[in-house]
Structure formats: structure tokens, C-alpha cells
């Protein structure tokens, strides 16, 4: 029983860590500088390991060096990915209509202000074909397309980092 709990916790930690790696190697710390521009699992793991082993990311954040800043925001997009994955069909339906409960929930999850919700819904509807290019599009592809669409909008671009 204890082993099953340990495996569950280890699995959840691995998933959370993998999600964090997708966006959070970033540009802070020596590891990020050494492996700058490289993609894939190995460079990300080596960058994080370098930062963690040498402790330079923590030092960089507190001192504002090594490409780190003190005004950074901790973000995670795994909730958005999970929401899209669990509500893909309803989200596609609401996106095509430009309104609906699922679209409202996504806007809330992303942190879109009430004053920007209509613009978000309209942007989603106008870009339905690029966000949902086929019926078998993956949640990850939807999230990537959604982030790109929102990032290019002058008034809504500020929300793209939360997607």
C-alpha cells in the first residue's frame, strides 16, 4: 500500500516537473545560458540540473544576475492543458459559436478580465480554423495555437503567457 502511494506521488511529481520544464528553463541561470537555443529533453534536464546543482538560479534571482530578474512571475500552464484536454469537444463547439460555458471557463482559467472576455470570445471564433484545424487535433496543439492567436492580438496579448 505504501509503495503504491509512493509511486502515485512520484508520478504526479514527474508530471508536474515535466510541465514545468516545458516553459521554465527560461533564460535564468547558467544552465539556461549553457544550453541556450537547444530543445528537447536532454538539454532541458541538463540546464535544470546545472542550475540546481550550482545553485546559481537562486542566487541569480536574489541578486538579479545570470539573466534572472527579481520581478519575474511564476507561471504554469498545466491547468490550461488539462482543461483543454478534458473539454476539447465542448470547447470547439463554444469556440465556433463565439460564446458558451466552456469558453467562459477557459477565459476565467487564463485570467482574462471581464472587460476583455467579449474580445477573447470574438478572437477565438475568428480563429476557430487555426485553433481547431481538424477533429483529431491534440490538446497540446490546441493550446499552442491558442497561445499564438492570443499573443498576436494587441489588446489580449498580455494573456498569452498564461495559456
Coordinates of N, CA, C and O in Angstrom, one line a residue, residues 1-102:
X1 N 0.8 -1.2 0.0 CA 0.0 0.0 0.0 C 0.9 1.3 0.0 O 0.6 2.2 -0.7
X2 N 1.9 1.3 0.8 CA 2.8 2.4 0.9 C 3.6 2.6 -0.4 O 3.7 3.7 -0.9
X3 N 4.0 1.5 -1.1 CA 4.6 1.6 -2.3 C 3.7 2.2 -3.4 O 4.2 3.0 -4.2
X4 N 2.4 1.9 -3.4 CA 1.5 2.5 -4.4 C 1.4 4.0 -4.1 O 1.4 4.7 -5.1
X5 N 1.3 4.4 -2.9 CA 1.3 5.8 -2.6 C 2.5 6.5 -3.1 O 2.5 7.6 -3.7
X6 N 3.7 5.9 -2.8 CA 4.9 6.5 -3.2 C 5.0 6.6 -4.7 O 5.4 7.7 -5.3
X7 N 4.5 5.6 -5.5 CA 4.5 5.6 -6.9 C 3.6 6.7 -7.4 O 3.9 7.4 -8.4
X8 N 2.4 6.8 -6.8 CA 1.5 7.9 -7.2 C 2.1 9.3 -7.0 O 2.0 10.1 -7.9
X9 N 2.7 9.5 -5.8 CA 3.3 10.8 -5.6 C 4.4 11.1 -6.5 O 4.6 12.1 -7.1
X10 N 5.3 10.0 -6.8 CA 6.4 10.2 -7.7 C 5.9 10.5 -9.1 O 6.4 11.3 -9.8
X11 N 4.8 9.8 -9.5 CA 4.2 10.0 -10.8 C 3.7 11.4 -11.0 O 3.9 12.1 -12.0
X12 N 3.0 11.9 -10.0 CA 2.4 13.3 -10.0 C 3.6 14.3 -10.0 O 3.5 15.3 -10.7
X13 N 4.6 14.0 -9.3 CA 5.7 14.9 -9.2 C 6.4 15.0 -10.6 O 6.8 16.0 -11.1
X14 N 6.5 13.8 -11.2 CA 7.2 13.8 -12.6 C 6.4 14.5 -13.6 O 6.9 15.3 -14.4
X15 N 5.0 14.4 -13.5 CA 4.2 15.1 -14.5 C 4.3 16.6 -14.2 O 4.4 17.4 -15.2
X16 N 4.2 17.0 -13.0 CA 4.3 18.4 -12.7 C 5.7 19.0 -13.1 O 5.8 20.1 -13.7
X17 N 6.7 18.2 -12.9 CA 8.1 18.6 -13.3 C 8.2 18.7 -14.8 O 8.8 19.7 -15.3
X18 N 7.6 17.8 -15.5 CA 7.7 17.8 -17.0 C 7.0 19.0 -17.5 O 7.4 19.7 -18.4
X19 N 5.8 19.4 -16.9 CA 5.1 20.5 -17.3 C 5.9 21.8 -17.1 O 5.9 22.7 -17.9
X20 N 6.5 21.8 -15.9 CA 7.3 23.0 -15.6 C 8.5 23.1 -16.6 O 8.9 24.2 -16.9
X21 N 9.1 22.0 -17.0 CA 10.3 22.1 -17.9 C 9.9 22.7 -19.2 O 10.7 23.3 -19.8
X22 N 8.7 22.5 -19.6 CA 8.3 23.0 -20.9 C 8.5 24.5 -21.1 O 8.8 25.0 -22.1
X23 N 8.2 25.2 -20.0 CA 8.3 26.6 -20.1 C 9.3 27.3 -19.1 O 9.5 28.5 -19.2
X24 N 9.8 26.6 -18.2 CA 10.5 27.2 -17.1 C 12.0 27.1 -17.0 O 12.6 27.4 -16.1
X25 N 12.6 26.5 -18.0 CA 14.1 26.5 -18.1 C 14.4 28.0 -18.3 O 15.3 28.5 -17.7
X26 N 13.6 28.6 -19.2 CA 13.7 30.0 -19.4 C 15.1 30.6 -19.7 O 15.9 29.9 -20.3
X27 N 15.3 31.8 -19.3 CA 16.5 32.4 -19.6 C 17.3 32.8 -18.4 O 18.2 33.6 -18.4
X28 N 17.0 32.1 -17.3 CA 17.6 32.5 -16.0 C 18.5 31.4 -15.5 O 18.1 30.2 -15.5
X29 N 19.7 31.7 -15.1 CA 20.7 30.8 -14.6 C 21.7 30.3 -15.6 O 21.5 30.5 -16.8
X30 N 22.8 29.8 -15.1 CA 23.9 29.4 -16.0 C 23.5 28.2 -16.9 O 23.9 28.1 -18.1
X31 N 22.7 27.3 -16.4 CA 22.2 26.2 -17.2 C 21.5 26.7 -18.5 O 21.6 26.1 -19.6
X32 N 20.6 27.7 -18.3 CA 19.9 28.3 -19.4 C 20.8 28.9 -20.4 O 20.6 28.8 -21.6
X33 N 21.9 29.5 -19.9 CA 22.9 30.1 -20.8 C 23.7 29.1 -21.5 O 24.0 29.2 -22.7
X34 N 24.1 28.0 -20.8 CA 24.9 27.0 -21.5 C 24.2 26.3 -22.6 O 24.7 25.9 -23.6
X35 N 22.9 26.0 -22.4 CA 22.1 25.3 -23.3 C 21.1 26.1 -24.1 O 20.1 25.6 -24.6
X36 N 21.4 27.4 -24.2 CA 20.5 28.3 -24.9 C 20.3 27.9 -26.3 O 21.2 27.6 -27.0
X37 N 19.1 27.9 -26.7 CA 18.7 27.6 -28.1 C 18.5 26.1 -28.4 O 18.0 25.7 -29.5
X38 N 18.9 25.2 -27.5 CA 18.8 23.8 -27.7 C 17.4 23.4 -27.2 O 16.9 23.9 -26.2
X39 N 16.8 22.4 -27.8 CA 15.5 21.9 -27.4 C 15.6 20.4 -27.2 O 16.5 19.8 -27.6
X40 N 14.5 19.9 -26.5 CA 14.5 18.5 -26.2 C 14.7 18.2 -24.8 O 15.0 19.1 -24.0
X41 N 14.5 17.0 -24.4 CA 14.6 16.6 -23.0 C 16.0 16.7 -22.4 O 16.1 17.3 -21.4
X42 N 17.0 16.3 -23.1 CA 18.3 16.3 -22.6 C 18.8 17.7 -22.3 O 19.3 17.9 -21.1
X43 N 18.7 18.6 -23.2 CA 19.2 20.0 -22.9 C 18.4 20.6 -21.7 O 19.0 21.3 -20.9
X44 N 17.1 20.4 -21.7 CA 16.3 20.9 -20.6 C 16.7 20.3 -19.2 O 16.9 21.1 -18.3
X45 N 16.9 19.0 -19.2 CA 17.3 18.4 -17.9 C 18.7 18.8 -17.5 O 18.9 19.1 -16.4
X46 N 19.6 18.9 -18.5 CA 20.9 19.4 -18.2 C 20.9 20.9 -17.7 O 21.7 21.2 -16.8
X47 N 20.1 21.7 -18.3 CA 20.0 23.1 -17.9 C 19.5 23.2 -16.5 O 20.0 23.9 -15.6
X48 N 18.4 22.5 -16.2 CA 17.8 22.5 -14.8 C 18.8 21.9 -13.8 O 19.0 22.4 -12.7
X49 N 19.5 20.8 -14.2 CA 20.5 20.2 -13.3 C 21.6 21.1 -13.0 O 22.1 21.3 -11.9
X50 N 22.1 21.8 -14.1 CA 23.2 22.8 -13.9 C 22.7 23.9 -12.9 O 23.4 24.2 -12.0
X51 N 21.5 24.4 -13.1 CA 21.0 25.5 -12.3 C 20.9 25.0 -10.8 O 21.2 25.7 -9.9
X52 N 20.3 23.8 -10.7 CA 20.1 23.2 -9.4 C 21.3 22.8 -8.6 O 21.5 23.1 -7.4
X53 N 22.3 22.2 -9.3 CA 23.5 21.7 -8.7 C 24.4 22.9 -8.3 O 24.9 22.9 -7.2
X54 N 24.4 23.9 -9.1 CA 25.3 25.0 -8.7 C 24.6 26.1 -7.9 O 25.2 27.0 -7.4
X55 N 23.3 26.0 -7.8 CA 22.6 27.0 -7.0 C 22.6 28.4 -7.6 O 22.2 29.4 -6.9
X56 N 23.0 28.5 -8.9 CA 23.1 29.8 -9.4 C 21.8 30.5 -9.8 O 21.7 31.7 -9.9
X57 N 20.8 29.7 -10.0 CA 19.5 30.3 -10.4 C 18.9 31.0 -9.2 O 18.4 32.1 -9.3
X58 N 19.0 30.4 -8.0 CA 18.5 31.0 -6.8 C 19.3 32.3 -6.5 O 18.8 33.3 -6.2
X59 N 20.7 32.2 -6.6 CA 21.5 33.4 -6.5 C 21.1 34.4 -7.5 O 21.1 35.6 -7.2
X60 N 20.9 34.0 -8.7 CA 20.6 34.9 -9.8 C 19.3 35.7 -9.5 O 19.2 36.9 -9.8
X61 N 18.3 35.0 -9.0 CA 17.0 35.6 -8.8 C 17.2 36.6 -7.6 O 16.7 37.7 -7.7
X62 N 17.9 36.3 -6.6 CA 18.0 37.2 -5.5 C 18.9 38.3 -5.8 O 18.7 39.4 -5.2
X63 N 19.9 38.1 -6.7 CA 20.8 39.2 -7.0 C 20.5 39.9 -8.3 O 21.1 41.0 -8.6
X64 N 19.6 39.4 -9.1 CA 19.3 40.0 -10.4 C 20.4 39.8 -11.4 O 20.6 40.6 -12.3
X65 N 21.2 38.7 -11.3 CA 22.2 38.4 -12.2 C 21.9 37.1 -13.0 O 20.9 36.5 -12.8
X66 N 22.8 36.7 -13.9 CA 22.7 35.4 -14.7 C 21.4 35.4 -15.5 O 20.9 34.3 -15.7
X67 N 21.0 36.5 -15.9 CA 19.8 36.6 -16.8 C 18.5 36.5 -16.0 O 17.4 36.5 -16.5
X68 N 18.6 36.5 -14.7 CA 17.4 36.5 -13.8 C 17.0 37.9 -13.4 O 17.8 38.8 -13.3
X69 N 15.7 38.0 -13.1 CA 15.2 39.3 -12.6 C 14.5 39.0 -11.3 O 14.0 37.9 -11.0
X70 N 14.3 40.0 -10.5 CA 13.6 39.9 -9.2 C 12.1 40.1 -9.4 O 11.3 39.9 -8.4
X71 N 11.7 40.6 -10.5 CA 10.2 40.9 -10.7 C 9.5 39.9 -11.6 O 8.4 40.1 -12.0
X72 N 10.1 38.7 -11.7 CA 9.5 37.7 -12.5 C 8.3 37.1 -11.9 O 8.0 37.2 -10.7
X73 N 7.5 36.5 -12.7 CA 6.2 35.9 -12.2 C 6.3 34.4 -12.4 O 6.7 33.9 -13.5
X74 N 6.0 33.6 -11.4 CA 5.9 32.1 -11.6 C 4.6 31.8 -12.3 O 3.5 32.2 -11.9
X75 N 4.8 31.1 -13.4 CA 3.6 30.7 -14.1 C 3.6 29.2 -14.4 O 4.6 28.6 -14.4
X76 N 2.4 28.7 -14.6 CA 2.3 27.3 -15.0 C 1.0 27.2 -15.9 O 0.0 27.8 -15.7
X77 N 1.2 26.4 -17.0 CA 0.1 26.3 -17.9 C -0.5 24.9 -17.9 O -1.3 24.6 -18.8
X78 N -0.1 24.1 -16.9 CA -0.6 22.7 -16.9 C -2.1 22.7 -16.7 O -2.8 21.8 -17.2
X79 N -2.7 23.7 -15.9 CA -4.1 23.7 -15.7 C -4.9 23.9 -17.0 O -5.9 23.3 -17.3
X80 N -4.3 24.8 -17.8 CA -4.9 25.1 -19.1 C -4.9 23.9 -20.0 O -5.9 23.6 -20.6
X81 N -3.8 23.2 -20.0 CA -3.7 22.0 -20.9 C -4.6 20.9 -20.4 O -5.3 20.3 -21.2
X82 N -4.8 20.8 -19.1 CA -5.7 19.7 -18.6 C -7.1 20.1 -18.9 O -8.0 19.3 -19.3
X83 N -7.5 21.4 -18.8 CA -8.8 21.9 -19.1 C -9.1 21.6 -20.6 O -10.2 21.1 -20.9
X84 N -8.2 22.0 -21.5 CA -8.5 21.8 -22.9 C -8.6 20.3 -23.2 O -9.5 19.9 -23.9
X85 N -7.8 19.5 -22.6 CA -7.8 18.0 -22.8 C -9.1 17.4 -22.4 O -9.7 16.6 -23.1
X86 N -9.7 17.9 -21.3 CA -10.9 17.3 -20.8 C -12.2 17.9 -21.4 O -13.2 17.4 -21.2
X87 N -12.0 19.0 -22.1 CA -13.2 19.7 -22.6 C -13.1 20.0 -24.1 O -13.7 21.0 -24.6
X88 N -12.3 19.3 -24.8 CA -12.0 19.6 -26.2 C -13.2 19.8 -27.1 O -13.3 20.8 -27.8
X89 N -14.1 18.9 -27.0 CA -15.2 18.9 -27.9 C -16.2 20.1 -27.6 O -16.6 20.8 -28.4
X90 N -16.4 20.3 -26.3 CA -17.3 21.4 -25.9 C -16.6 22.7 -26.2 O -17.3 23.7 -26.6
X91 N -15.3 22.8 -26.0 CA -14.6 24.0 -26.3 C -14.6 24.3 -27.8 O -14.8 25.5 -28.2
X92 N -14.5 23.3 -28.6 CA -14.6 23.5 -30.0 C -16.0 24.0 -30.4 O -16.1 25.0 -31.2
X93 N -17.0 23.5 -29.8 CA -18.4 23.9 -30.1 C -18.5 25.4 -29.7 O -19.0 26.2 -30.5
X94 N -18.1 25.7 -28.5 CA -18.3 27.1 -28.0 C -17.4 28.1 -28.8 O -17.8 29.2 -29.0
X95 N -16.2 27.6 -29.2 CA -15.3 28.5 -29.9 C -16.0 28.8 -31.3 O -15.9 30.0 -31.7
X96 N -16.6 27.8 -31.9 CA -17.2 28.0 -33.2 C -18.4 29.0 -33.1 O -18.6 29.8 -33.9
X97 N -19.1 29.0 -31.9 CA -20.2 29.8 -31.7 C -19.8 31.2 -31.1 O -20.5 32.2 -31.2
X98 N -18.6 31.3 -30.6 CA -18.1 32.5 -30.0 C -18.7 32.9 -28.7 O -18.5 34.0 -28.2
X99 N -19.2 31.9 -28.0 CA -19.8 32.0 -26.7 C -20.1 30.7 -26.1 O -20.1 29.7 -26.8
X100 N -20.3 30.6 -24.8 CA -20.6 29.4 -24.2 C -19.9 29.2 -22.8 O -18.9 29.9 -22.5
X101 N -20.4 28.3 -22.1 CA -19.9 28.0 -20.7 C -18.4 27.6 -20.8 O -17.6 28.0 -19.9
X102 N -18.1 26.7 -21.7 CA -16.7 26.2 -21.7 C -15.7 27.3 -22.1 O -14.6 27.4 -21.6

